[in-house]
Short mmCIF file of C-alpha atoms in Angstrom, two decimals:
data_model
loop_
_atom_site.label_atom_id
_atom_site.label_comp_id
_atom_site.label_asym_id
_atom_site.label_seq_id
_atom_site.Cartn_x
_atom_site.Cartn_y
_atom_site.Cartn_z
CA CYS A 4 -96.63 -18.32 -156.82
CA SER A 5 -96.61 -14.57 -156.89
CA PRO A 6 -98.47 -12.41 -154.33
CA GLY A 7 -102.17 -12.14 -155.11
CA THR A 8 -102.35 -15.79 -156.12
CA ARG A 9 -102.45 -19.17 -154.47
CA SER A 10 -101.01 -22.53 -155.34
CA THR A 11 -103.19 -25.50 -156.18
CA GLY A 12 -100.15 -27.81 -156.15
CA THR A 13 -99.95 -27.87 -159.88
CA GLU A 14 -100.56 -24.25 -160.82
CA CYS A 15 -100.90 -20.70 -159.48
CA VAL A 16 -104.47 -19.36 -159.36
CA GLN A 17 -105.37 -15.71 -158.99
CA CYS A 18 -107.28 -14.79 -155.78
CA VAL A 19 -110.82 -13.63 -156.49
CA ALA A 20 -112.30 -10.27 -155.50
CA GLY A 21 -113.11 -10.30 -151.79
CA GLN A 22 -109.88 -12.17 -151.09
CA ALA A 23 -106.17 -11.45 -150.83
CA GLY A 24 -103.25 -13.86 -151.37
CA ASP A 25 -99.60 -14.19 -150.40
CA GLY A 26 -98.64 -16.70 -153.08
CA ALA A 27 -99.50 -19.71 -151.00
CA ILE A 28 -103.11 -19.24 -150.03
CA CYS A 29 -105.95 -16.78 -150.57
CA ARG A 30 -107.73 -15.61 -147.47
CA ASP A 31 -111.18 -14.05 -147.29
CA CYS A 32 -111.38 -10.39 -146.36
CA LEU A 33 -112.65 -10.09 -142.76
CA PRO A 34 -115.75 -8.17 -141.63
CA GLY A 35 -114.85 -4.48 -141.77
CA GLU A 36 -112.67 -5.14 -144.85
CA PHE A 37 -113.20 -5.41 -148.60
CA GLN A 38 -111.36 -6.00 -151.85
CA GLU A 39 -113.03 -5.10 -155.12
CA LEU A 40 -110.31 -6.41 -157.43
CA PRO A 41 -108.97 -9.93 -158.01
CA GLY A 42 -105.32 -10.81 -157.62
CA GLN A 43 -104.63 -8.49 -154.71
CA ILE A 44 -102.16 -9.06 -151.88
CA SER A 45 -104.19 -7.39 -149.14
CA CYS A 46 -107.71 -6.34 -148.17
CA GLN A 47 -108.68 -2.72 -147.52
CA MET A 48 -110.42 -1.43 -144.41
CA CYS A 49 -113.85 0.14 -144.83
CA PRO A 50 -113.49 3.95 -144.61
CA ARG A 51 -115.29 6.00 -141.96
CA GLY A 52 -118.96 6.36 -142.79
CA PHE A 53 -119.05 2.82 -144.17
CA ALA A 54 -119.18 -0.67 -142.65
CA GLN A 55 -119.18 -4.32 -143.69
CA PRO A 56 -120.60 -7.01 -141.38
CA SER A 57 -119.71 -9.95 -143.64
CA SER A 58 -116.47 -11.54 -144.88
CA ARG A 59 -115.22 -12.01 -148.47
CA GLN A 60 -116.91 -8.80 -149.65
CA THR A 61 -116.02 -6.57 -152.56
CA SER A 62 -117.40 -3.34 -151.11
CA CYS A 63 -118.61 -1.70 -147.90
CA GLU A 64 -122.10 -0.54 -147.04
CA GLU A 65 -122.63 3.18 -146.59
CA CYS A 66 -124.08 4.20 -143.23
CA ALA A 67 -127.54 5.73 -143.49
CA GLY A 68 -130.41 7.07 -141.42
CA ASN A 69 -129.50 7.73 -137.80
CA THR A 70 -126.24 5.74 -137.91
CA ALA A 71 -122.55 6.51 -138.28
CA SER A 72 -119.17 4.77 -138.22
CA THR A 73 -116.49 6.86 -136.61
CA ARG A 74 -113.45 4.68 -137.38
CA GLN A 75 -111.97 2.73 -140.27
CA GLY A 76 -112.67 -0.96 -140.44
CA SER A 77 -116.12 -0.80 -138.85
CA GLU A 78 -118.17 -3.94 -139.05
CA VAL A 79 -121.50 -2.20 -138.42
CA CYS A 80 -122.92 1.32 -138.48
CA VAL A 81 -124.05 2.35 -135.00
CA ALA A 82 -127.04 4.54 -134.10
CA CYS A 83 -125.98 7.92 -132.70
CA PRO A 84 -126.73 8.47 -128.99
CA ASP A 85 -129.48 10.71 -127.65
CA SER A 86 -129.08 14.47 -128.24
CA THR A 87 -126.88 13.81 -131.30
CA GLU A 88 -127.34 13.01 -134.99
CA PRO A 89 -125.04 11.83 -137.80
CA SER A 90 -122.96 14.28 -139.75
CA VAL A 91 -123.75 14.60 -143.46
CA ASP A 92 -121.12 11.98 -144.35
CA HIS A 93 -122.06 9.74 -141.39
CA THR A 94 -118.48 9.77 -140.09
CA GLU A 95 -119.35 11.20 -136.65
CA CYS A 96 -122.25 11.98 -134.33
CA ILE A 97 -122.75 15.69 -133.69
CA THR A 98 -124.77 17.45 -131.00
CA CYS A 99 -128.27 18.59 -131.97
CA LEU A 100 -128.32 22.22 -133.11
CA GLN A 101 -129.71 24.88 -130.78
CA GLY A 102 -133.50 24.78 -130.87
CA PHE A 103 -133.42 21.07 -131.76
CA ALA A 104 -133.72 17.98 -129.57
CA GLY A 105 -133.81 14.25 -130.14
CA THR A 106 -133.22 10.64 -129.18
CA GLY A 107 -131.85 7.64 -131.06
CA GLY A 108 -129.78 9.76 -133.43
CA VAL A 109 -132.68 11.82 -134.76
CA CYS A 110 -132.85 15.58 -133.95
CA GLN A 111 -136.05 17.50 -134.56
CA ALA A 112 -136.80 21.23 -134.37
CA CYS A 113 -138.71 22.39 -131.30
CA GLY A 114 -141.92 24.23 -132.05
CA ASP A 115 -142.95 27.79 -131.24
CA GLY A 116 -143.55 28.22 -127.52
CA GLN A 117 -140.99 25.51 -126.73
CA GLN A 118 -137.32 25.15 -125.87
CA THR A 119 -134.93 22.21 -125.59
CA SER A 120 -134.44 20.35 -122.32
CA ALA A 121 -131.10 20.65 -120.52
CA ASP A 122 -129.89 17.39 -122.07
CA SER A 123 -131.27 18.28 -125.55
CA THR A 124 -133.33 15.08 -125.70
CA THR A 125 -136.82 16.60 -125.72
CA CYS A 126 -138.74 19.84 -126.31
CA LEU A 127 -140.40 21.51 -123.32
CA ASP A 128 -142.95 24.32 -123.04
CA CYS A 129 -141.41 27.74 -122.40
CA PRO A 130 -141.12 28.29 -118.62
CA PRO A 131 -143.56 30.67 -116.88
CA GLY A 132 -142.88 34.30 -117.73
CA THR A 133 -141.12 33.46 -121.01
CA ALA A 134 -142.14 33.16 -124.65
CA GLY A 135 -140.48 32.47 -127.98
CA THR A 136 -140.38 30.79 -131.36
CA GLN A 137 -138.24 28.20 -133.16
CA GLY A 138 -137.11 26.49 -129.97
CA PHE A 139 -135.92 29.61 -128.12
CA CYS A 140 -137.64 31.19 -125.09
CA SER A 141 -136.87 34.61 -123.57
CA LEU A 142 -138.08 36.36 -120.41
CA CYS A 143 -140.90 38.83 -121.05
CA ALA A 144 -140.18 42.48 -120.20
CA GLY A 145 -141.84 44.33 -117.34
CA GLY A 146 -145.49 45.11 -118.03
CA THR A 147 -145.89 42.10 -120.33
CA GLU A 148 -146.62 38.40 -120.00
CA PRO A 149 -146.69 35.40 -122.38
CA ASN A 150 -149.79 34.70 -124.45
CA THR A 151 -151.55 31.36 -124.01
CA ALA A 152 -149.36 29.67 -126.61
CA ARG A 153 -146.22 31.27 -125.09
CA THR A 154 -145.12 32.39 -128.53
CA LEU A 155 -144.95 36.14 -127.78
CA CYS A 156 -145.21 38.63 -124.90
CA GLU A 157 -148.36 40.74 -124.60
CA PRO A 158 -149.09 43.83 -122.44
CA CYS A 159 -150.62 43.18 -119.03
CA ALA A 160 -154.42 43.48 -119.05
CA PRO A 161 -155.99 46.72 -117.72
CA GLY A 162 -155.72 46.83 -113.93
CA PHE A 163 -152.78 44.40 -113.96
CA ALA A 164 -149.05 45.02 -113.57
CA GLY A 165 -146.04 42.79 -113.38
CA ALA A 166 -142.36 42.03 -113.76
CA LEU A 167 -140.43 38.94 -114.88
CA GLY A 168 -143.22 38.05 -117.28
CA ILE A 169 -145.95 37.57 -114.66
CA CYS A 170 -148.86 40.03 -114.44
CA ALA A 171 -151.12 40.28 -111.38
CA ARG A 172 -154.16 42.43 -110.63
CA CYS A 173 -153.33 45.47 -108.55
CA PRO A 174 -154.80 45.44 -105.02
CA ALA A 175 -157.58 47.75 -103.87
CA GLY A 176 -156.47 51.38 -103.76
CA GLU A 177 -153.76 50.89 -106.39
CA GLU A 178 -153.42 50.97 -110.17
CA PRO A 179 -150.64 50.14 -112.68
CA ASP A 180 -147.98 52.73 -113.40
CA ALA A 181 -147.51 54.01 -116.96
CA ALA A 182 -145.39 50.98 -117.91
CA SER A 183 -147.71 48.49 -116.17
CA ALA A 184 -144.63 47.20 -114.36
CA LEU A 185 -145.65 48.23 -110.82
CA CYS A 186 -148.80 48.91 -108.85
CA VAL A 187 -148.87 52.42 -107.36
CA PRO A 188 -151.36 54.05 -104.92
CA CYS A 189 -154.35 55.85 -106.39
CA LEU A 190 -153.66 59.56 -106.80
CA LEU A 191 -155.03 62.03 -104.28
CA GLY A 192 -158.78 62.50 -104.78
CA THR A 193 -159.18 59.16 -106.57
CA ALA A 194 -160.05 55.68 -105.40
CA GLY A 195 -160.74 52.30 -106.90
CA LEU A 196 -160.89 48.53 -106.89
CA ASN A 197 -159.62 45.90 -109.34
CA GLY A 198 -156.63 48.00 -110.37
CA THR A 199 -158.59 51.00 -111.68
CA CYS A 200 -158.67 54.39 -109.89
CA SER A 201 -161.38 56.98 -110.61
CA LEU A 202 -161.90 60.58 -109.48
CA CYS A 203 -164.12 60.86 -106.43
CA PRO A 204 -167.42 62.75 -107.01
CA VAL A 205 -167.80 66.28 -105.68
CA GLY A 206 -168.32 66.25 -101.93
CA MET A 207 -166.57 62.89 -101.44
CA VAL A 208 -163.00 61.89 -100.64
CA GLN A 209 -160.96 58.70 -100.89
CA SER A 210 -161.05 56.25 -97.99
CA ALA A 211 -157.94 55.63 -95.91
CA ASP A 212 -156.94 52.68 -98.11
CA ARG A 213 -157.96 54.60 -101.28
CA SER A 214 -160.25 51.77 -102.31
CA ILE A 215 -163.58 53.67 -102.32
CA CYS A 216 -164.91 57.22 -102.16
CA VAL A 217 -166.66 58.23 -98.91
CA PHE A 218 -168.70 61.22 -97.75
CA CYS A 219 -166.95 63.76 -95.56
CA PRO A 220 -167.57 63.57 -91.80
CA GLU A 221 -170.16 65.92 -90.26
CA GLY A 222 -168.97 69.51 -90.35
CA GLU A 223 -166.31 68.97 -93.04
CA ILE A 224 -166.39 69.45 -96.78
CA ALA A 225 -164.30 68.19 -99.68
CA THR A 226 -161.94 70.54 -101.49
CA GLU A 227 -161.63 70.56 -105.23
CA ALA A 228 -158.47 68.44 -104.81
CA GLY A 229 -160.46 65.73 -103.10
CA GLU A 230 -159.14 66.51 -99.63
CA MET A 231 -161.12 67.21 -96.49
CA GLY A 232 -160.75 70.74 -95.17
CA LYS A 233 -161.80 72.36 -91.92
CA PRO A 234 -164.46 74.99 -92.75
CA ILE A 235 -164.60 78.32 -90.99
CA GLN A 236 -168.06 79.89 -90.96
CA CYS A 237 -167.88 83.39 -92.36
CA CYS A 238 -171.61 84.05 -92.66
CA SER A 239 -174.86 82.16 -92.62
CA ASN A 240 -174.55 78.92 -94.56
CA PHE A 241 -171.22 79.91 -96.13
CA PHE A 242 -167.82 78.55 -95.20
CA GLN A 243 -164.24 79.22 -96.15
CA VAL A 244 -161.99 76.14 -96.42
CA GLU A 245 -158.78 76.60 -94.46
CA SER A 246 -156.66 74.22 -96.52
CA LEU A 247 -157.26 76.28 -99.64
CA GLY A 248 -156.69 79.63 -98.00
CA LEU A 249 -159.11 81.31 -100.38
CA GLY A 250 -162.57 80.96 -101.76
CA ILE A 251 -165.95 80.57 -100.10
CA PHE A 252 -168.12 77.47 -100.31
CA SER A 253 -171.78 77.08 -99.53
CA ILE A 254 -173.24 73.93 -98.04
CA ASP A 255 -176.79 73.41 -99.22
CA SER A 256 -179.39 70.95 -98.01
CA PHE A 257 -177.16 68.10 -99.29
CA ARG A 258 -174.41 68.02 -96.68
CA ASN A 259 -170.98 67.52 -98.25
CA PHE A 260 -172.03 69.05 -101.60
CA GLN A 261 -169.63 71.87 -102.30
CA HIS A 262 -170.23 74.98 -104.38
CA PHE A 263 -167.66 77.67 -104.92
CA CYS A 264 -169.25 81.10 -104.48
CA GLY A 265 -166.38 83.58 -104.29
CA LEU A 266 -166.30 86.88 -102.44
CA VAL A 267 -168.57 89.76 -103.40
CA ASN A 268 -166.75 93.05 -102.87
CA GLY A 269 -164.62 91.31 -100.26
CA SER A 270 -167.65 90.12 -98.31
CA CYS A 271 -169.65 86.95 -98.04
CA PRO A 272 -172.52 86.63 -100.51
CA MET A 273 -175.92 87.46 -99.19
#
């Protein structure tokens, strides 16, 4: 008998689809093989992306879902490993795209305020000091910190300053700089708590730690710059402040209250 047929002893019979013959016998195509036509001399291997678990089959099953077959002649389609998913034609497993993570051959996009884990198997909240969208997190700039959802960076609150995406309230006697990146000492003549410095009232100066305004010690007065100066008595109840080098101040019944008087014809006021 000719190839593609088999002998019955009395005649030659064509091999059916799903089989192949050498002229003597017809054999069934093995799992991972197929033959769609009758009278063939050989079976064909299933192409990549297809598989056939049974014998004597006329076609192969296309891989679907989270599976792939990466070689010819596959008997089964296999689920892709964690952090990968099938290619469009299911011929290979490819790594999850950036911003995506997954297990069991299924990759899913990470949400806003999240990023992928190191092994790309799960989505994690953006780390402290960072924020982002679509599965990407970035460090917040100085003077900003993440919002509650960690989707964007917001300016530090009043009285707060920070770097590396973490804002903290400034200590007593300090306030944020213009960029809210650093805490700096209250300016001369100002004092404050909770990260806010305010000008000291007339007749008062900042404390040593610049946290509060205090009255001048007995016998001293406050200059217009908020400093304490040593007064020199020039006439009854009038004093000239040395640190200024000019001007005459009177001290009334409220000690430490300053009032600039000025010279009258080069002499103390009467």
